[in-house]
Amino acid sequence: MPQYLYRMNLEQNKKEYYWKLLQKQVQEKRIEQIFDIFRANDFEPVLIKGWAAARKYPMPFERLSVDVDIAIDPKDYTAGQVLLKQTSIVGIDLHCGLRHLDTVDWDDLVEKSQLFQLNDTNIRILSEEDHLRVLCIHWLNDGGVSKNRLWDVFYAVENRSEKFDWDRCLYSVSKTRGNWIECTIGLAAKYLGLNLENTPLANKIIPLPKWLLKTIEKQWDSEFSLIPLEYCLDNRKMFFEQMYNRIPPNPVQATIEMEGSFDESTRIFYQVGSVFYRLKPSVKRIFATLRKRRVIETVEVKSIK
């Protein structure tokens, strides 16, 4: 490589490094702020995904995320939403417990959770075992569309502690969900080279259904990205493209939403169920967006007059 190209690449890498480092610091500041605010109002949040997943990466700032995901006790969720709206912090995704991401009782999850020091703040995150389950289900619930996000699972397994409790991770949920988790770890082994030695899955043949492999490989090869329908209301072409690519629904996502089995011979019933599962929330978000726009337009017209 010519010397000037080498220097350009080196400079570009340095800029990228410092940019990621800056973004990491900004995100950590938001995490500290939201924890301080919620605790000041007697809520104990739990951080999931994002920063919690990045802790297992060899270089944490390589795993950046836009939002900060925090979960709180379901009984506090409504009050938590009100509190969040009163803050000026942006990019906070508040979860009502773990919703569809896990079925273990909330009090049990909190009891097993851990506190980690982030600058001057103690941040509560799920136990390794519980968080690995959440990462697997979250990746599947997104339809397996991102190969990069599968690294979350890779590093959660690769850099687990010696005391990692596989029984809690795999067997504290239903057999169906346990199979989902095993398959996701199996995918990380197949496509990312995850070493499963010294795990209960080392000598186990993990059945990876052909439909599952076909679906995720197709998603990875596709350059099309789904975006919320309410974001493309001003662009009719984009809106119908988004609708077209939602029919039929992603079979991986549909199976997870319908709490289905990967071993069933067909996905069609799960996909039909997924349409009805998503229909009401989607329509609600679209109408909420239209109402908000109408209010803004009314205010603007009045201000002109």
CSV table of C-alpha atoms in Angstrom, one decimal:
chain,number,residue,atom,x,y,z
A,1,MET,CA,0.0,0.0,0.0
A,2,PRO,CA,1.4,3.5,-0.9
A,3,GLN,CA,2.5,5.5,2.1
A,4,TYR,CA,-0.1,8.2,1.6
A,5,LEU,CA,-2.9,5.7,1.5
A,6,TYR,CA,-1.7,4.1,4.7
A,7,ARG,CA,-1.6,7.5,6.4
A,8,MET,CA,-5.1,8.3,5.2
A,9,ASN,CA,-6.5,5.0,6.5
A,10,LEU,CA,-4.7,5.5,9.8
A,11,GLU,CA,-6.2,8.9,10.2
A,12,GLN,CA,-9.6,7.7,9.3
A,13,ASN,CA,-9.4,4.9,11.8
A,14,LYS,CA,-8.3,7.4,14.5
A,15,LYS,CA,-11.2,9.6,13.7
A,16,GLU,CA,-13.6,6.7,13.8
A,17,TYR,CA,-12.1,5.5,17.1
A,18,TYR,CA,-12.5,8.9,18.8
A,19,TRP,CA,-16.0,9.3,17.4
A,20,LYS,CA,-17.1,6.0,18.9
A,21,LEU,CA,-15.4,6.8,22.1
A,22,LEU,CA,-17.3,10.1,22.3
A,23,GLN,CA,-20.6,8.5,21.5
A,24,LYS,CA,-20.0,5.9,24.2
A,25,GLN,CA,-19.4,8.7,26.7
A,26,VAL,CA,-22.6,10.5,25.7
A,27,GLN,CA,-24.6,7.4,26.1
A,28,GLU,CA,-23.1,6.6,29.5
A,29,LYS,CA,-24.0,10.1,30.6
A,30,ARG,CA,-27.6,9.6,29.6
A,31,ILE,CA,-27.6,6.3,31.5
A,32,GLU,CA,-26.4,7.9,34.6
A,33,GLN,CA,-28.9,10.7,34.3
A,34,ILE,CA,-31.9,8.5,33.8
A,35,PHE,CA,-30.9,6.2,36.7
A,36,ASP,CA,-30.5,9.2,39.0
A,37,ILE,CA,-33.9,10.6,38.1
A,38,PHE,CA,-35.8,7.4,38.4
A,39,ARG,CA,-34.2,6.5,41.7
A,40,ALA,CA,-34.9,10.0,43.1
A,41,ASN,CA,-38.6,9.1,42.4
A,42,ASP,CA,-38.4,5.7,44.1
A,43,PHE,CA,-38.2,3.6,40.8
A,44,GLU,CA,-35.4,1.0,40.4
A,45,PRO,CA,-34.6,0.6,36.7
A,46,VAL,CA,-32.8,-2.3,35.0
A,47,LEU,CA,-30.6,-1.6,32.0
A,48,ILE,CA,-30.9,-4.1,29.1
A,49,LYS,CA,-29.3,-4.6,25.7
A,50,GLY,CA,-27.1,-1.7,24.5
A,51,TRP,CA,-24.4,-0.8,27.1
A,52,ALA,CA,-25.2,-4.0,29.1
A,53,ALA,CA,-24.4,-6.1,26.0
A,54,ALA,CA,-21.3,-4.0,25.1
A,55,ARG,CA,-19.7,-4.8,28.4
A,56,LYS,CA,-18.9,-8.3,27.0
A,57,TYR,CA,-17.3,-7.0,23.9
A,58,PRO,CA,-13.4,-6.9,23.8
A,59,MET,CA,-13.8,-3.1,22.9
A,60,PRO,CA,-17.1,-1.9,24.4
A,61,PHE,CA,-17.3,1.2,22.2
A,62,GLU,CA,-17.5,-1.1,19.1
A,63,ARG,CA,-21.0,-1.9,20.2
A,64,LEU,CA,-23.0,1.4,20.1
A,65,SER,CA,-26.7,1.9,20.1
A,66,VAL,CA,-29.0,4.8,19.6
A,67,ASP,CA,-31.4,4.2,22.4
A,68,VAL,CA,-30.9,3.5,26.1
A,69,ASP,CA,-33.2,0.6,27.0
A,70,ILE,CA,-34.4,0.4,30.6
A,71,ALA,CA,-37.0,-1.8,32.2
A,72,ILE,CA,-39.0,-1.1,35.4
A,73,ASP,CA,-41.5,-3.0,37.5
A,74,PRO,CA,-44.7,-3.4,35.5
A,75,LYS,CA,-46.8,-1.9,38.3
A,76,ASP,CA,-44.7,1.3,38.1
A,77,TYR,CA,-44.7,1.6,34.3
A,78,THR,CA,-47.5,4.2,33.9
A,79,ALA,CA,-46.0,6.4,36.5
A,80,GLY,CA,-42.6,5.9,34.9
A,81,GLN,CA,-43.9,7.0,31.5
A,82,VAL,CA,-45.2,10.2,33.1
A,83,LEU,CA,-41.8,10.8,34.8
A,84,LEU,CA,-39.9,10.2,31.6
A,85,LYS,CA,-42.0,12.7,29.7
A,86,GLN,CA,-41.1,15.3,32.3
A,87,THR,CA,-37.4,14.9,31.7
A,88,SER,CA,-35.3,16.5,28.9
A,89,ILE,CA,-33.4,13.2,28.2
A,90,VAL,CA,-33.9,11.9,24.7
A,91,GLY,CA,-33.4,8.4,23.3
A,92,ILE,CA,-34.8,6.5,26.4
A,93,ASP,CA,-36.8,3.3,25.6
A,94,LEU,CA,-38.8,2.5,28.7
A,95,HIS,CA,-40.0,-1.2,29.0
A,96,CYS,CA,-42.9,-2.5,31.1
A,97,GLY,CA,-40.9,-5.2,32.8
A,98,LEU,CA,-39.4,-7.4,30.0
A,99,ARG,CA,-42.7,-7.8,28.2
A,100,HIS,CA,-42.3,-10.4,25.5
A,101,LEU,CA,-38.5,-10.7,26.0
A,102,ASP,CA,-38.7,-13.0,29.0
A,103,THR,CA,-41.3,-14.9,31.0
A,104,VAL,CA,-39.4,-15.2,34.3
A,105,ASP,CA,-41.1,-13.3,37.2
A,106,TRP,CA,-39.9,-9.7,37.5
A,107,ASP,CA,-39.1,-10.0,41.2
A,108,ASP,CA,-36.9,-13.0,40.5
A,109,LEU,CA,-35.1,-11.1,37.7
A,110,VAL,CA,-34.4,-8.2,40.0
A,111,GLU,CA,-33.2,-10.5,42.8
A,112,LYS,CA,-30.7,-12.1,40.5
A,113,SER,CA,-29.6,-8.8,38.9
A,114,GLN,CA,-26.3,-7.2,39.5
A,115,LEU,CA,-25.0,-3.7,40.2
A,116,PHE,CA,-22.0,-2.3,38.3
A,117,GLN,CA,-20.2,1.0,38.8
A,118,LEU,CA,-20.5,3.5,35.9
A,119,ASN,CA,-18.5,6.5,36.9
A,120,ASP,CA,-20.4,7.8,40.0
A,121,THR,CA,-23.5,5.7,39.5
A,122,ASN,CA,-24.4,2.1,40.3
A,123,ILE,CA,-26.2,0.7,37.3
A,124,ARG,CA,-28.4,-2.3,37.7
A,125,ILE,CA,-28.3,-4.9,34.9
A,126,LEU,CA,-29.7,-8.4,34.6
A,127,SER,CA,-27.7,-11.4,35.6
A,128,GLU,CA,-25.5,-12.9,32.8
A,129,GLU,CA,-27.9,-15.9,32.4
A,130,ASP,CA,-31.0,-13.7,32.2
A,131,HIS,CA,-29.5,-11.2,29.9
A,132,LEU,CA,-28.3,-13.9,27.4
A,133,ARG,CA,-31.9,-15.1,27.2
A,134,VAL,CA,-33.1,-11.5,26.6
A,135,LEU,CA,-30.5,-10.9,23.9
A,136,CYS,CA,-31.5,-14.2,22.1
A,137,ILE,CA,-35.2,-13.4,22.2
A,138,HIS,CA,-34.7,-9.8,21.2
A,139,TRP,CA,-32.6,-10.8,18.2
A,140,LEU,CA,-35.2,-13.4,17.1
A,141,ASN,CA,-38.1,-10.9,17.7
A,142,ASP,CA,-36.4,-8.6,15.2
A,143,GLY,CA,-36.6,-11.4,12.7
A,144,GLY,CA,-32.9,-12.2,12.7
A,145,VAL,CA,-32.3,-9.3,10.3
A,146,SER,CA,-29.0,-8.1,11.7
A,147,LYS,CA,-26.0,-10.4,11.5
A,148,ASN,CA,-24.0,-7.8,13.5
A,149,ARG,CA,-26.4,-7.9,16.4
A,150,LEU,CA,-25.8,-11.7,16.6
A,151,TRP,CA,-22.4,-10.7,18.0
A,152,ASP,CA,-24.2,-9.7,21.2
A,153,VAL,CA,-25.0,-13.4,21.7
A,154,PHE,CA,-21.5,-14.5,20.6
A,155,TYR,CA,-19.7,-12.3,23.2
A,156,ALA,CA,-22.3,-13.0,26.0
A,157,VAL,CA,-21.4,-16.7,25.7
A,158,GLU,CA,-17.7,-16.3,24.8
A,159,ASN,CA,-17.0,-14.0,27.7
A,160,ARG,CA,-19.3,-15.4,30.3
A,161,SER,CA,-18.0,-15.9,33.9
A,162,GLU,CA,-16.9,-19.3,35.2
A,163,LYS,CA,-20.0,-19.4,37.5
A,164,PHE,CA,-22.4,-19.0,34.6
A,165,ASP,CA,-25.6,-21.0,35.4
A,166,TRP,CA,-26.7,-22.7,32.2
A,167,ASP,CA,-29.7,-24.3,34.0
A,168,ARG,CA,-31.1,-20.9,34.8
A,169,CYS,CA,-30.4,-19.6,31.3
A,170,LEU,CA,-32.0,-22.5,29.4
A,171,TYR,CA,-34.4,-24.1,31.7
A,172,SER,CA,-36.1,-21.4,33.7
A,173,VAL,CA,-38.4,-20.8,30.8
A,174,SER,CA,-40.7,-23.0,28.7
A,175,LYS,CA,-39.2,-25.8,26.6
A,176,THR,CA,-40.2,-23.8,23.5
A,177,ARG,CA,-38.3,-20.7,24.6
A,178,GLY,CA,-35.4,-22.9,25.7
A,179,ASN,CA,-35.2,-24.2,22.1
A,180,TRP,CA,-35.3,-20.7,20.7
A,181,ILE,CA,-32.2,-19.8,22.8
A,182,GLU,CA,-30.3,-23.0,21.9
A,183,CYS,CA,-31.0,-22.3,18.2
A,184,THR,CA,-29.8,-18.7,18.5
A,185,ILE,CA,-26.6,-19.8,20.2
A,186,GLY,CA,-26.3,-22.5,17.5
A,187,LEU,CA,-26.6,-19.8,14.8
A,188,ALA,CA,-23.8,-17.8,16.4
A,189,ALA,CA,-21.7,-21.0,16.3
A,190,LYS,CA,-22.5,-21.7,12.7
A,191,TYR,CA,-22.1,-18.2,11.2
A,192,LEU,CA,-19.7,-16.5,13.7
A,193,GLY,CA,-17.6,-19.4,14.8
A,194,LEU,CA,-18.7,-19.4,18.5
A,195,ASN,CA,-16.9,-22.1,20.4
A,196,LEU,CA,-19.4,-24.2,22.4
A,197,GLU,CA,-16.8,-26.2,24.3
A,198,ASN,CA,-17.4,-26.3,28.1
A,199,THR,CA,-21.1,-25.6,27.5
A,200,PRO,CA,-24.1,-28.0,27.8
A,201,LEU,CA,-24.5,-27.6,24.0
A,202,ALA,CA,-21.0,-28.8,23.2
A,203,ASN,CA,-22.0,-32.4,22.5
A,204,LYS,CA,-25.5,-31.7,21.6
A,205,ILE,CA,-26.7,-31.6,18.0
A,206,ILE,CA,-28.7,-28.3,17.8
A,207,PRO,CA,-31.3,-28.7,15.1
A,208,LEU,CA,-31.3,-25.6,13.0
A,209,PRO,CA,-34.4,-25.8,10.8
A,210,LYS,CA,-33.9,-25.2,7.1
A,211,TRP,CA,-36.6,-22.5,7.0
A,212,LEU,CA,-34.8,-20.6,9.8
A,213,LEU,CA,-31.5,-20.7,7.9
A,214,LYS,CA,-33.1,-19.7,4.7
A,215,THR,CA,-34.9,-16.8,6.3
A,216,ILE,CA,-32.0,-15.2,8.1
A,217,GLU,CA,-29.7,-15.7,5.1
A,218,LYS,CA,-32.2,-14.0,2.9
A,219,GLN,CA,-32.5,-11.1,5.4
A,220,TRP,CA,-28.8,-10.7,5.5
A,221,ASP,CA,-28.5,-10.6,1.7
A,222,SER,CA,-31.3,-8.0,1.4
A,223,GLU,CA,-30.5,-4.3,1.4
A,224,PHE,CA,-34.1,-3.4,2.3
A,225,SER,CA,-34.8,-2.2,5.8
A,226,LEU,CA,-38.2,-2.0,7.5
A,227,ILE,CA,-39.1,1.3,9.2
A,228,PRO,CA,-42.2,2.1,11.2
A,229,LEU,CA,-45.1,2.9,8.9
A,230,GLU,CA,-45.9,6.2,10.7
A,231,TYR,CA,-42.5,7.5,9.6
A,232,CYS,CA,-43.3,7.3,5.9
A,233,LEU,CA,-46.8,8.8,5.8
A,234,ASP,CA,-45.6,11.6,3.6
A,235,ASN,CA,-44.2,9.3,1.0
A,236,ARG,CA,-46.8,7.1,-0.6
A,237,LYS,CA,-44.3,5.1,-2.6
A,238,MET,CA,-42.2,4.3,0.5
A,239,PHE,CA,-45.4,3.5,2.5
A,240,PHE,CA,-46.5,0.9,0.0
A,241,GLU,CA,-43.0,-0.5,-0.3
A,242,GLN,CA,-43.0,-1.0,3.5
A,243,MET,CA,-46.4,-2.6,3.4
A,244,TYR,CA,-45.4,-4.9,0.5
A,245,ASN,CA,-42.3,-6.1,2.4
A,246,ARG,CA,-44.4,-6.9,5.5
A,247,ILE,CA,-46.6,-9.4,3.6
A,248,PRO,CA,-46.1,-12.1,4.5
A,249,PRO,CA,-44.6,-11.3,7.9
A,250,ASN,CA,-41.1,-12.4,8.7
A,251,PRO,CA,-41.5,-16.0,9.7
A,252,VAL,CA,-38.9,-15.8,12.5
A,253,GLN,CA,-40.6,-12.8,14.0
A,254,ALA,CA,-44.0,-14.2,13.6
A,255,THR,CA,-43.0,-17.5,15.4
A,256,ILE,CA,-41.7,-15.5,18.3
A,257,GLU,CA,-44.7,-13.3,18.6
A,258,MET,CA,-47.0,-16.3,18.5
A,259,GLU,CA,-44.9,-18.2,21.0
A,260,GLY,CA,-44.5,-20.8,18.4
A,261,SER,CA,-42.3,-23.8,17.9
A,262,PHE,CA,-39.4,-23.8,15.4
A,263,ASP,CA,-40.1,-27.5,14.8
A,264,GLU,CA,-43.6,-27.0,13.2
A,265,SER,CA,-43.8,-27.9,9.5
A,266,THR,CA,-45.3,-24.6,8.4
A,267,ARG,CA,-45.1,-20.9,9.5
A,268,ILE,CA,-48.4,-19.8,7.9
A,269,PHE,CA,-50.5,-20.0,11.0
A,270,TYR,CA,-48.0,-18.0,13.0
A,271,GLN,CA,-47.8,-15.4,10.2
A,272,VAL,CA,-51.5,-15.0,10.0
A,273,GLY,CA,-51.6,-14.5,13.8
A,274,SER,CA,-48.8,-12.0,13.6
A,275,VAL,CA,-50.8,-9.8,11.2
A,276,PHE,CA,-53.6,-9.5,13.7
A,277,TYR,CA,-51.1,-9.2,16.6
A,278,ARG,CA,-49.5,-6.1,15.0
A,279,LEU,CA,-52.6,-4.6,13.2
A,280,LYS,CA,-54.1,-2.7,16.2
A,281,PRO,CA,-50.8,-1.2,17.5
A,282,SER,CA,-49.8,-0.1,14.0
A,283,VAL,CA,-53.1,1.6,13.3
A,284,LYS,CA,-53.0,3.2,16.7
A,285,ARG,CA,-49.5,4.7,16.1
A,286,ILE,CA,-50.4,5.9,12.6
A,287,PHE,CA,-53.5,7.7,13.9
A,288,ALA,CA,-51.6,9.2,16.8
A,289,THR,CA,-49.0,10.6,14.4
A,290,LEU,CA,-51.8,12.1,12.2
A,291,ARG,CA,-53.5,13.6,15.2
A,292,LYS,CA,-50.2,15.1,16.4
A,293,ARG,CA,-49.6,16.6,12.9
A,294,ARG,CA,-53.1,18.1,12.8
A,295,VAL,CA,-52.5,19.8,16.2
A,296,ILE,CA,-49.2,21.2,15.0
A,297,GLU,CA,-50.7,22.5,11.7
A,298,THR,CA,-53.6,24.1,13.7
A,299,VAL,CA,-51.2,25.9,16.0
A,300,GLU,CA,-49.1,27.1,13.0
A,301,VAL,CA,-52.2,28.5,11.2
A,302,LYS,CA,-53.3,30.3,14.4
A,303,SER,CA,-49.9,31.8,14.9
A,304,ILE,CA,-49.9,33.1,11.3
A,305,LYS,CA,-53.3,34.7,11.8
